[in-house]
Each structure stands twice: as structure tokens, then as C-alpha cells.
PDB file of C-alpha atoms in Angstrom:
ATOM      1  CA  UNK A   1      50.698  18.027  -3.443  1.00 90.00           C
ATOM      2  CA  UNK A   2      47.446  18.902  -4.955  1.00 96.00           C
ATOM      3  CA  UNK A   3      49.274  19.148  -8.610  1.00 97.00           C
ATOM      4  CA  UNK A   4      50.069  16.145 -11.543  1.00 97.00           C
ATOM      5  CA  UNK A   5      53.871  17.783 -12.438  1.00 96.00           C
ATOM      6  CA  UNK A   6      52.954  14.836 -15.532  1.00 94.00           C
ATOM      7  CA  UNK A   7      50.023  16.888 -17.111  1.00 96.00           C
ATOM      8  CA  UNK A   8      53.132  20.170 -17.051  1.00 95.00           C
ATOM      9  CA  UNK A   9      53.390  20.426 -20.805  1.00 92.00           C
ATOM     10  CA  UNK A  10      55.564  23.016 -20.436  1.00 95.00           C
ATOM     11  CA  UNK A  11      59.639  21.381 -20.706  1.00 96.00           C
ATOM     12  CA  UNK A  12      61.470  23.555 -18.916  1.00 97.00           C
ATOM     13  CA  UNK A  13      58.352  23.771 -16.059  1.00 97.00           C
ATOM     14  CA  UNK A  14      58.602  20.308 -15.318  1.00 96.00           C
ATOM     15  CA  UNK A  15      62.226  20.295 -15.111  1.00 97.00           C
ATOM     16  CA  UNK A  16      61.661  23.432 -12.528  1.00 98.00           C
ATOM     17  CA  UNK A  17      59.049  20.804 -10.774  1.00 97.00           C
ATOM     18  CA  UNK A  18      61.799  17.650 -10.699  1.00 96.00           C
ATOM     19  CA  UNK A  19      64.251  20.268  -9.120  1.00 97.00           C
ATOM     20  CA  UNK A  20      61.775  21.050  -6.242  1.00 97.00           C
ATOM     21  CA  UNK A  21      61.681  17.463  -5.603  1.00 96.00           C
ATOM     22  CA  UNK A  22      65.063  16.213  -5.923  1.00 96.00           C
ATOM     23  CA  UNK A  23      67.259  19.504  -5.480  1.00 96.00           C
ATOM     24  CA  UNK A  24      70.638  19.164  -7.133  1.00 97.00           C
ATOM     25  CA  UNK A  25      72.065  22.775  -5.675  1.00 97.00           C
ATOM     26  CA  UNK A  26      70.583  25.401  -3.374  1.00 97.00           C
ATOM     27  CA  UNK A  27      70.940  28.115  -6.331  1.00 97.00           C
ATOM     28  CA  UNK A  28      69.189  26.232  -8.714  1.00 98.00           C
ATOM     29  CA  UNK A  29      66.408  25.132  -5.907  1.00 97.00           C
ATOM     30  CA  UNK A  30      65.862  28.492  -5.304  1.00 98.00           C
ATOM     31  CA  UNK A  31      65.715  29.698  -8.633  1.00 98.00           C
ATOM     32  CA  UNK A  32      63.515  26.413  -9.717  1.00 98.00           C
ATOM     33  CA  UNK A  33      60.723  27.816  -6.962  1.00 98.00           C
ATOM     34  CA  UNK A  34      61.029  31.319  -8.240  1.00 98.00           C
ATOM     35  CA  UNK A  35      60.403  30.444 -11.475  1.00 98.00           C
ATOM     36  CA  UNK A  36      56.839  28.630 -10.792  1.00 98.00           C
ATOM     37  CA  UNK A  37      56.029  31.260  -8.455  1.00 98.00           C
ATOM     38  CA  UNK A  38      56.550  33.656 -10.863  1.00 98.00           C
ATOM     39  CA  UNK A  39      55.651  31.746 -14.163  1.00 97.00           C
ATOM     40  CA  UNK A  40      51.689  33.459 -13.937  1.00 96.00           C
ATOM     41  CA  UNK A  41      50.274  29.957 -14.689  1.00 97.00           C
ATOM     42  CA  UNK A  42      48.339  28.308 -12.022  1.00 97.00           C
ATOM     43  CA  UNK A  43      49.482  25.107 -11.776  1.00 97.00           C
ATOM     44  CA  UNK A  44      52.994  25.967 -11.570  1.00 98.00           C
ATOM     45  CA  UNK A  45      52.349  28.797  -8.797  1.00 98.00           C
ATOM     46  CA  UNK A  46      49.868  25.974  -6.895  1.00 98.00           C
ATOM     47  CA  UNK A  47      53.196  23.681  -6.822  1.00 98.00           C
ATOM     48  CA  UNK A  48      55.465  26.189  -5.628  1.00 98.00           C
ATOM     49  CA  UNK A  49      53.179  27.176  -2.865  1.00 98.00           C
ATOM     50  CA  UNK A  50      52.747  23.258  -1.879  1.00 97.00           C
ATOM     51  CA  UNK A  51      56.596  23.292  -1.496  1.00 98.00           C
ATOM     52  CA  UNK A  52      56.964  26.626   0.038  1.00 97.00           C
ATOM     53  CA  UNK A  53      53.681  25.106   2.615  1.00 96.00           C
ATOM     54  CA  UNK A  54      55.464  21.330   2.499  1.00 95.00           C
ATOM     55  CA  UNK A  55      59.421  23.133   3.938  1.00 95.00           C
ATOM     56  CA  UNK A  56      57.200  25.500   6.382  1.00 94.00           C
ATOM     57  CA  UNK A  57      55.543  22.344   8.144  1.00 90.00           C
ATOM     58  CA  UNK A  58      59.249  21.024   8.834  1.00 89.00           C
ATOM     59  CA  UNK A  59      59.632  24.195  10.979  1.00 87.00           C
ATOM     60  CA  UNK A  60      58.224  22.436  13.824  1.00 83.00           C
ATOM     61  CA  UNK A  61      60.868  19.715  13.692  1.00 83.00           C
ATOM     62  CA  UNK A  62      63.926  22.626  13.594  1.00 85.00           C
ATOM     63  CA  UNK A  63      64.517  22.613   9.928  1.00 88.00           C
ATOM     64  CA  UNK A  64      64.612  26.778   8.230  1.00 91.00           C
ATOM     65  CA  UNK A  65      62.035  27.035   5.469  1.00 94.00           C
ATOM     66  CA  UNK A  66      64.684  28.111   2.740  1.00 95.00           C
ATOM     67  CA  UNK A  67      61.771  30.164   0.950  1.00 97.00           C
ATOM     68  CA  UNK A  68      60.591  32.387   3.962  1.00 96.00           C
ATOM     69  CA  UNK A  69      62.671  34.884   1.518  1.00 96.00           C
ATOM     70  CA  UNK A  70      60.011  35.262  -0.550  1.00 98.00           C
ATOM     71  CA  UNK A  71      56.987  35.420   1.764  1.00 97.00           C
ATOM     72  CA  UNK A  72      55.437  38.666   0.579  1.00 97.00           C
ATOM     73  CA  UNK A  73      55.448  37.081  -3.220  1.00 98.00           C
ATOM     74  CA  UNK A  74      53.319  33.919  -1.447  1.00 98.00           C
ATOM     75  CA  UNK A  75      51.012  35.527   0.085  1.00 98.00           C
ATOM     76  CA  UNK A  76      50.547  37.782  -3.105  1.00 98.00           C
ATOM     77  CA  UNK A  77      50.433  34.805  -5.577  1.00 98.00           C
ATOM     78  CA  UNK A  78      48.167  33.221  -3.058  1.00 98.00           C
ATOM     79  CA  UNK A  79      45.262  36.094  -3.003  1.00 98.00           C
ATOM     80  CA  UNK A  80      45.284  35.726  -6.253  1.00 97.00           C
ATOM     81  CA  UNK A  81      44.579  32.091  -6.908  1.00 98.00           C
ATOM     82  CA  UNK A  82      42.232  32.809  -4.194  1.00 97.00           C
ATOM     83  CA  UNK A  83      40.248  35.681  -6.183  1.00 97.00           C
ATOM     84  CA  UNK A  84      39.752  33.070  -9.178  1.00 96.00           C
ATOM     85  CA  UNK A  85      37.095  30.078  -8.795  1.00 96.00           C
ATOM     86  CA  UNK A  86      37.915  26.950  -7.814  1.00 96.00           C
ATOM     87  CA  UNK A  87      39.455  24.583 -10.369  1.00 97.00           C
ATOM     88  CA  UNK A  88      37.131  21.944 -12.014  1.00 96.00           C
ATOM     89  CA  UNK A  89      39.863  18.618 -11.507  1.00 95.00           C
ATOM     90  CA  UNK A  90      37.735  17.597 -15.000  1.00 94.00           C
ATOM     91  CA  UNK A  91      38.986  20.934 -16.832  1.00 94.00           C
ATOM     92  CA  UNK A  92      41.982  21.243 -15.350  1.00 95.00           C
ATOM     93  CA  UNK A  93      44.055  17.951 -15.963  1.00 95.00           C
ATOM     94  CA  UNK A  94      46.714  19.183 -13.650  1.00 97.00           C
ATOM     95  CA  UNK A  95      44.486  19.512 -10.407  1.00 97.00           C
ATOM     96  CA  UNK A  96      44.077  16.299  -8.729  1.00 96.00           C
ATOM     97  CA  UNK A  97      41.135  17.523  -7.194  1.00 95.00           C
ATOM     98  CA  UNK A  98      38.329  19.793  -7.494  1.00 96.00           C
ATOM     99  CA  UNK A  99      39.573  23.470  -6.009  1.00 97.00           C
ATOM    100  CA  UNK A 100      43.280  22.666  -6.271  1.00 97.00           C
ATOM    101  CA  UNK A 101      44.449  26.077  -6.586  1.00 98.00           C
ATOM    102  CA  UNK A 102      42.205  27.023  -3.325  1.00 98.00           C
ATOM    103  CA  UNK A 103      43.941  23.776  -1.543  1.00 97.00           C
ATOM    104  CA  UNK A 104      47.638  25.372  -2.238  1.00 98.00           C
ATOM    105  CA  UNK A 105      46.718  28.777  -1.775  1.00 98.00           C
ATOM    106  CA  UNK A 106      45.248  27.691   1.985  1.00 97.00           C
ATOM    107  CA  UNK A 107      47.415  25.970   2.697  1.00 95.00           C
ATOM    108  CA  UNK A 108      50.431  28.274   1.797  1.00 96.00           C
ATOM    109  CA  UNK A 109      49.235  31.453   3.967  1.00 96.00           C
ATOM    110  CA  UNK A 110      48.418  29.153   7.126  1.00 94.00           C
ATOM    111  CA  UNK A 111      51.003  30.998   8.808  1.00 93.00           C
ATOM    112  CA  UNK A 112      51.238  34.024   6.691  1.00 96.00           C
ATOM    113  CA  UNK A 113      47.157  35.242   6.212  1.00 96.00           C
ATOM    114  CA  UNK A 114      46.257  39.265   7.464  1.00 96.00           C
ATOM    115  CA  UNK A 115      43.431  40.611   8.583  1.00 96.00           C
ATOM    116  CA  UNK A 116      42.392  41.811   5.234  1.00 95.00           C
ATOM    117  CA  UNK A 117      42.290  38.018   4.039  1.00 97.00           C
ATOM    118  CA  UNK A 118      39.635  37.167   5.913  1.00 97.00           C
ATOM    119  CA  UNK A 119      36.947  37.442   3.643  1.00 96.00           C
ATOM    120  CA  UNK A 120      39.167  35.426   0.802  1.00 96.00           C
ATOM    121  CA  UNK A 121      39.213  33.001   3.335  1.00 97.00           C
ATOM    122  CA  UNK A 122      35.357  33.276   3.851  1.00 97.00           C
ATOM    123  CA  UNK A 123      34.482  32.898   0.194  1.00 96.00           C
ATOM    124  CA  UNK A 124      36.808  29.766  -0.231  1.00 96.00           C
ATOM    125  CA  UNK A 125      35.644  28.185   2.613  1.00 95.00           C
ATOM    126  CA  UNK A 126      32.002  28.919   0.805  1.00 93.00           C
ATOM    127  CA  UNK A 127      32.410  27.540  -2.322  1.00 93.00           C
ATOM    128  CA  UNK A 128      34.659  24.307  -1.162  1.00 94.00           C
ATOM    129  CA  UNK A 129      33.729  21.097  -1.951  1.00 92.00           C
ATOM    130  CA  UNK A 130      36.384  18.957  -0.896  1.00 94.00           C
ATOM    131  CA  UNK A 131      38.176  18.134   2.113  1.00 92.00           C
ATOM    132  CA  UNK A 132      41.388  19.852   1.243  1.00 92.00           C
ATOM    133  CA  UNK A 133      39.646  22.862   0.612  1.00 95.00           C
ATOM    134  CA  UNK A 134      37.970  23.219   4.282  1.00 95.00           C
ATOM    135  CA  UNK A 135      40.417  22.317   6.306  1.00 95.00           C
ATOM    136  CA  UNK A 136      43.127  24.824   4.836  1.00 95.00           C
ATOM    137  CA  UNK A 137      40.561  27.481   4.919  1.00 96.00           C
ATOM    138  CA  UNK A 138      40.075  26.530   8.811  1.00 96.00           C
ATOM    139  CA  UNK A 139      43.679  26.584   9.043  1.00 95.00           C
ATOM    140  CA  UNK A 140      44.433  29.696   7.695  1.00 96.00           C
ATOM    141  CA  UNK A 141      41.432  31.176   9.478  1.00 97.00           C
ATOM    142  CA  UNK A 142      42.767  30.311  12.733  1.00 96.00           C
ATOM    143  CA  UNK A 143      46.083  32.520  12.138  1.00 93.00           C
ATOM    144  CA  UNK A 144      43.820  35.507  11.091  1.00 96.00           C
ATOM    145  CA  UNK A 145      41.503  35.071  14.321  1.00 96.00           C
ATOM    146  CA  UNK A 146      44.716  34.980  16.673  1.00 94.00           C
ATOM    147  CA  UNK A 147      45.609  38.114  15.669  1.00 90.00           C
ATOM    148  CA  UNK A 148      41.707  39.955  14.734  1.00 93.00           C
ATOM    149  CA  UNK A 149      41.222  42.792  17.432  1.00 90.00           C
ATOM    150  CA  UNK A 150      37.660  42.771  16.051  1.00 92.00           C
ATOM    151  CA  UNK A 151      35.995  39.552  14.937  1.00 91.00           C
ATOM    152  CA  UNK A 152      35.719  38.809  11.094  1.00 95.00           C
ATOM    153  CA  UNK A 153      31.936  37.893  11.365  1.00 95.00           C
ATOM    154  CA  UNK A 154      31.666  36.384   7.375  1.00 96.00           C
ATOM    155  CA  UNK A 155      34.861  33.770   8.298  1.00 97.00           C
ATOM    156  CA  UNK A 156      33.534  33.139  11.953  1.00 97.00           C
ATOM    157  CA  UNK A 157      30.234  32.577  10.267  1.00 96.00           C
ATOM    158  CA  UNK A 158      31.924  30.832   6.946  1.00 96.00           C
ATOM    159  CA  UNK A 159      33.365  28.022  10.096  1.00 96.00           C
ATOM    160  CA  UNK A 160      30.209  28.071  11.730  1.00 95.00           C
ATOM    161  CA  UNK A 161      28.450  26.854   8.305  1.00 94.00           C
ATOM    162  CA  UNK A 162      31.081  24.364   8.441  1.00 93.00           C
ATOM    163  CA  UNK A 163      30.549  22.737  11.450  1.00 93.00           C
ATOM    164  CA  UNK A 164      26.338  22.952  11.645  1.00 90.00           C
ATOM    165  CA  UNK A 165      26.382  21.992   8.032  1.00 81.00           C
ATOM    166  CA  UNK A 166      29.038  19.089   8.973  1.00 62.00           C
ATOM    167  CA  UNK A 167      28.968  15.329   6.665  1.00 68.00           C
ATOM    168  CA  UNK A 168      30.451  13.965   9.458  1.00 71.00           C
ATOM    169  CA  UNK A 169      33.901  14.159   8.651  1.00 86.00           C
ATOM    170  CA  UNK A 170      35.877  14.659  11.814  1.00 87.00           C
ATOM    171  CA  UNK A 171      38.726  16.507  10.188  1.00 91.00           C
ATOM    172  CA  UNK A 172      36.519  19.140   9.088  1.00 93.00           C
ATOM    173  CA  UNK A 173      35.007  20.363  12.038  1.00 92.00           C
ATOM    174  CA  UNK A 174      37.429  19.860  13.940  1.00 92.00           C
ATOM    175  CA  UNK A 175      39.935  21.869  11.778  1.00 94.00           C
ATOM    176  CA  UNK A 176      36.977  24.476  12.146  1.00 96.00           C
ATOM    177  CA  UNK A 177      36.222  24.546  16.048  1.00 96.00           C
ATOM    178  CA  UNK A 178      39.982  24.646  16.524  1.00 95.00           C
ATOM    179  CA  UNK A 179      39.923  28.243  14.444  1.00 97.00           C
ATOM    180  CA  UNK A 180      37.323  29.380  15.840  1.00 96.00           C
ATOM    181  CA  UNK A 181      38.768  28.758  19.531  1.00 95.00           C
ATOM    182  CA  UNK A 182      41.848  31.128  18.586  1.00 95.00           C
ATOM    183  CA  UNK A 183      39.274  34.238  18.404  1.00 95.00           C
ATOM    184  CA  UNK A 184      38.173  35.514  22.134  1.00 91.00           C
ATOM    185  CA  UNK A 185      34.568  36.502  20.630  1.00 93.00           C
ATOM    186  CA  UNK A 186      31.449  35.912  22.703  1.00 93.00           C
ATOM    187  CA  UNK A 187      30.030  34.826  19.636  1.00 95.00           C
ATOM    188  CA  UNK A 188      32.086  32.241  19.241  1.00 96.00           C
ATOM    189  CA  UNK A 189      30.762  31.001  22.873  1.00 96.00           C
ATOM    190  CA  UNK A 190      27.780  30.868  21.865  1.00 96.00           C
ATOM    191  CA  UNK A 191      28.331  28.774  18.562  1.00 96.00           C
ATOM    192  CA  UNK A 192      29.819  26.351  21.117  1.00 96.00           C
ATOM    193  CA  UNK A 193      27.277  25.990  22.798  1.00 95.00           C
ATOM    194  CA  UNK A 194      24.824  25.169  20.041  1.00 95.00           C
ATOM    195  CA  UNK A 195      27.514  22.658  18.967  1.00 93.00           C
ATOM    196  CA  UNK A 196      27.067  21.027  22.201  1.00 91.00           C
ATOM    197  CA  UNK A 197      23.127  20.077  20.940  1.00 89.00           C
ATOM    198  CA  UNK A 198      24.995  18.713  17.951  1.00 89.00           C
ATOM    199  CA  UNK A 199      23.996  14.735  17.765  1.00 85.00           C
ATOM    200  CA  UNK A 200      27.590  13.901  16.313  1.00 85.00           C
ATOM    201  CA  UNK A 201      29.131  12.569  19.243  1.00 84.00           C
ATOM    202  CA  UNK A 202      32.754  14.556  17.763  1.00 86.00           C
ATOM    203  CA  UNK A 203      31.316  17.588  17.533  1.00 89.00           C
ATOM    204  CA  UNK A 204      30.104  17.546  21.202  1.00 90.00           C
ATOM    205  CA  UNK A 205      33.307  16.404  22.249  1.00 90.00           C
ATOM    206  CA  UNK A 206      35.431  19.292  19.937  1.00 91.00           C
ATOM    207  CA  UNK A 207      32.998  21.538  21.158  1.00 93.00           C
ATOM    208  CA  UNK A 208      32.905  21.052  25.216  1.00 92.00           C
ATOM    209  CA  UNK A 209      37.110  20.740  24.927  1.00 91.00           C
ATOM    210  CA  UNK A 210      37.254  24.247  23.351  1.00 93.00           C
ATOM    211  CA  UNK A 211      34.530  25.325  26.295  1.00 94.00           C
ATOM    212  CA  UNK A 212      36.497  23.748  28.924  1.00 90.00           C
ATOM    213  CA  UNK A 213      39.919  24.830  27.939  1.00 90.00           C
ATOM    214  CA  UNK A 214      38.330  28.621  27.546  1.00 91.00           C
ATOM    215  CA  UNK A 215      36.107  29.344  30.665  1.00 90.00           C
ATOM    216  CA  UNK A 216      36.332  25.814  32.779  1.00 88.00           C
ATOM    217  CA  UNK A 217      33.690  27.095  35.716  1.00 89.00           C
ATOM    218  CA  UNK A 218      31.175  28.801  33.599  1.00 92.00           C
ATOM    219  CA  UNK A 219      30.678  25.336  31.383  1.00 91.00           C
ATOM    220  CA  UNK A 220      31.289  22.865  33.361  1.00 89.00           C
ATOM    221  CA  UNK A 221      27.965  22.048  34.482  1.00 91.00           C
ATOM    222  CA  UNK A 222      26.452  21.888  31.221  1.00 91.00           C
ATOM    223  CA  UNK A 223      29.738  20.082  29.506  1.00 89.00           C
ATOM    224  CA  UNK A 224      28.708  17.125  32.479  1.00 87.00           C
ATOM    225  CA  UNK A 225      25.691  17.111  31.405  1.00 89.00           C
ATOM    226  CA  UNK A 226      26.206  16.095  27.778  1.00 85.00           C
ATOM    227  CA  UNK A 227      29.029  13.826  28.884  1.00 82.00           C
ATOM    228  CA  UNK A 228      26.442  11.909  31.506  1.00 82.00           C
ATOM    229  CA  UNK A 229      25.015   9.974  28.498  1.00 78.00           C
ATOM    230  CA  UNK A 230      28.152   8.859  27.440  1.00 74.00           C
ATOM    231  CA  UNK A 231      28.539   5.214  27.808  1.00 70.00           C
ATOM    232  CA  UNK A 232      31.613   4.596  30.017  1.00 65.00           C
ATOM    233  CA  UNK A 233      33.847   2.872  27.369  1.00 59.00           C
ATOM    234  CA  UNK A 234      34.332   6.205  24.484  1.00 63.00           C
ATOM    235  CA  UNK A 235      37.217   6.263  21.818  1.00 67.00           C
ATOM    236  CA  UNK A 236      39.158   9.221  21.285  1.00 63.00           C
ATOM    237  CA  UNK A 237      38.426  12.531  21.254  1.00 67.00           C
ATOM    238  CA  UNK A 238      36.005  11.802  23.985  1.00 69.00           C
ATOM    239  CA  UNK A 239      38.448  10.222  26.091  1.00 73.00           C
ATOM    240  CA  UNK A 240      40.544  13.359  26.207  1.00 73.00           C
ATOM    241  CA  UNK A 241      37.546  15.215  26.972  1.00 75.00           C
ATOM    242  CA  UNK A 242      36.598  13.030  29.954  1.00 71.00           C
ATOM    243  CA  UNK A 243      40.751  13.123  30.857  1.00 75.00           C
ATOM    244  CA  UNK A 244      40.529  16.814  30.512  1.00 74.00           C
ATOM    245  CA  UNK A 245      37.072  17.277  33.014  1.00 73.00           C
ATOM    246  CA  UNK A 246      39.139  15.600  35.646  1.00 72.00           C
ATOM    247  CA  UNK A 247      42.247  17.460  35.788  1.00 75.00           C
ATOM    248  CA  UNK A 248      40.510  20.483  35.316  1.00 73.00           C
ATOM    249  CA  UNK A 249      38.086  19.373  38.700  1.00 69.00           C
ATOM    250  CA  UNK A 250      40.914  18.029  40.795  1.00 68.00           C
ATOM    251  CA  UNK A 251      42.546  21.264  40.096  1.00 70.00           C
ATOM    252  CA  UNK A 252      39.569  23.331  41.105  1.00 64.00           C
ATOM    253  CA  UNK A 253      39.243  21.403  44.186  1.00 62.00           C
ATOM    254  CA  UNK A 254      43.019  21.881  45.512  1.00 65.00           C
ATOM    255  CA  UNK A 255      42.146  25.487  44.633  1.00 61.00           C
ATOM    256  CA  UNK A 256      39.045  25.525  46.953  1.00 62.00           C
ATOM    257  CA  UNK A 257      41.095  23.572  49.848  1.00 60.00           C
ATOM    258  CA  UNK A 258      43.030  26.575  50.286  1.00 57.00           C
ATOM    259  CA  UNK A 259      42.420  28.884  52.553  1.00 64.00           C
ATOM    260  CA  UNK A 260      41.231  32.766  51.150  1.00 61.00           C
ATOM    261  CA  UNK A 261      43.624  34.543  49.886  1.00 60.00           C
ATOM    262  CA  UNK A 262      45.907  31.590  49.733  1.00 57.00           C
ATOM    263  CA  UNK A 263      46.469  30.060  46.535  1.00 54.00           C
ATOM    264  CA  UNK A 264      48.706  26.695  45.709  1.00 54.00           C
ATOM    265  CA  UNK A 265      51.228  29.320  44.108  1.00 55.00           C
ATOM    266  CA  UNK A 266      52.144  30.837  47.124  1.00 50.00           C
TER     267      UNK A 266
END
């Protein structure tokens, strides 16, 4: 949650906020989420989108997201927390962090972001200063990328800045080389291999992964080249790299045992 529900002066808000967290019906759950969503005031909507974004992560582990309902209101009440500048956490003694209202907006439309939000995303991703802020922009980048028949250059450039312009914070670029691997674009390619030349030992490794898993025989010599300097004993993600190179070459050489026109599907 990137909200303080404490710093709610608002009575009957905070009430809405304690019924989020501890429901006490399904009617008045619902109703509690509609009523931040709705409310017009930020902090409220940012809380109701980190519920509606906390129930859609349990998705993965069979649970229903009981606000899917409302989707279309999300996304809407997300574009426009996006439009307005990041939150100062100093002037805003609701936002835990700098960009609050970015972090829940992001993080909200992960699975729900169009075409059309690309440049949102782009701008956000921009002006973010903190963690939060960066990696939901990567993640809801990499839903609009899936799905772009024509590459949004200002968010494939917005995660390029990203990565080149990295602190060294491993969630970050790798949150951003995983969106950009979703898009087919040459371009993207090509900002791969730059990465490559990064000296950050994780970006190489995000990097020659994303190569690897895309077009194994065009990169593979220059992906054993960068790993040839590697000292034998690596940590993780390198490790899955160097797992990765091996399965991909043992499976390129059963390939090449078979005769032509014989492959080891038939």
C-alpha cells in the first residue's frame, strides 16, 4: 500500500479504508471500494486501486478479483492520477512515498493498460524517482508492448533510459528488460545488445537471457563471449543464464544429429 489510511481525515473514508482491510460483508466491501474509487480525492482513489491491484495479484493463486466489475472505472481513475504530477510524500502526508499516486495508478492497470496509455506510461516512467514508481511503469509497459502492433517508441525509449541510466538496482532493470522483451521490435534487439556492453554484471545477464530466449542462434556467439569472463562460481541471475546456454546448446545439437528433413518431433 503506498497510502497512510491514519493521515484520512475524512471519518467515514477511513471507515471505507478499515472495511477494505477487514471486510465484514461482500455488499458493504464492495460498496466500501466504490466509494474511494469514486470519492475524487486522491488518496482515497490511490487505496482503492492498491486493493483492486493487491485481489488481482491473487489471480495467479485461483482466487476471482471481486472488483474486475469495475475495471473500466480503474483504468479511468488511473489515467487520471496519471495526468497529475507525482505526489511530493512531504506535501502530501498521506503518500508514503514520493509519486504515490503514480505507484497505485501503475500498478492498478498492469493488466488492464491500452495502447493509447503508452505515453502516460512514458511520462511516469520519466519523472519517477522512486523504486515503486519504475517498476510499475515497467510493468504496465510490458502489457501494452504484448499487445502494440506498432512499437510505442517514447515507452520503449522511456525503459531504455531506465536501464542505460540504471543505479544499480536490480529490480529496476530488470522489471524494464522484461517489458521490453514482450515487444517483437528490432529495436528492442538492438538495445540488447548495447546492454550486453553494460559493466553491471545483472544487466548483462538480463540482457543475454532476453537474447537467448528470443533468437538463440543469431546471439549465441556473442552471449559466450560476454559470459567467457565470468568467473566459474556466479550467483543468480547469472547462473540461470549459464543453465539456460546449455539447454539451449544440447538442444541445438540433438537437432543437428538428425538427419535433413528429420527433426526429434517426428
Amino acid at each position: 500500500m503506498h497510502w497512510w489510511v491514519t493521515e484520512i481525515k475524512n471519518d467515514s473514508r477511513r471507515k471505507n479504508c478499515l472495511e477494505l482491510a477487514t471486510p465484514t460483508s461482500m455488499p458493504a466491501f464492495i460498496e466500501s471500494f466504490t466509494t474511494l474509487l469514486r470519492s475524487g480525492e486522491m488518496p482515497c482513489i490511490g487505496i482503492a486501486l492498491d486493493y483492486y491491484r493487491s485481489y488481482e495479484a491473487r489471480c495467479r493463486h485461483g482466487f476471482i478479483n471481486p472488483f474486475t466489475q469495475f475495471d473500466a472505472e480503474v483504468l479511468t481513475c488511473a489515467r487520471e492520477l496519471l495526468i497529475q504530477p507525482p505526489v511530493t510524500a512531504a506535501h502530501q502526508p498521506e503518500a508514503k512515498e514520493d509519486g504515490a499516486n503514480h505507484a497505485s495508478a501503475l500498478a492498478a492497470i498492469m493488466n488492464l493498460a491500452e495502447f493509447s496509455d503508452a505515453d502516460l506510461i512514458a511520462d511516469s516512467l520519466h519523472s519517477a524517482t522512486t523504486s515503486g514508481v519504475k517498476i510499475g511503469a515497467a510493468l504496465a509497459a510490458a502489457g501494452v508492448l504484448e499487445d502494440a502492433d506498432v512499437p510505442p517508441l517514447r515507452l520503449i525509449g522511456s525503459l531504455e533510459s531506465l536501464i542505460f541510466n540504471t543505479t544499480g538496482i536490480y529490480h529496476e532493470y530488470s522489471a524494464a528488460i522484461s517489458a521490453l522483451s514482450e515487444s517483437d521490435s528490432e529495436i528492442v534487439d538492438a538495445i540488447l545488445l548495447r546492454a550486453l556492453e553494460m559493466p553491471l554484471r545483472g544487466v548483462q545477464t538480463q540482457a543475454a537471457i532476453t537474447l537467448a530466449e528470443r533468437n538463440f542462434p543469431a546471439y549465441q556467439r556473442i552471449i559466450n563471449e560476454v559470459t567467457q569472463s565470468w568467473p566459474q562460481n556466479t550467483d543468480y541471475p547469472s547462473v540461470k543464464l549459464l543453465s539456460l546456454l546449455q539447454q539451449k546448446q544440447e538442444a541445438a545439437d540433438i537437432t543437428q544429429s538428425f538427419p535433413p528433413g528429420i527433426t526429434n518431433n517426428e
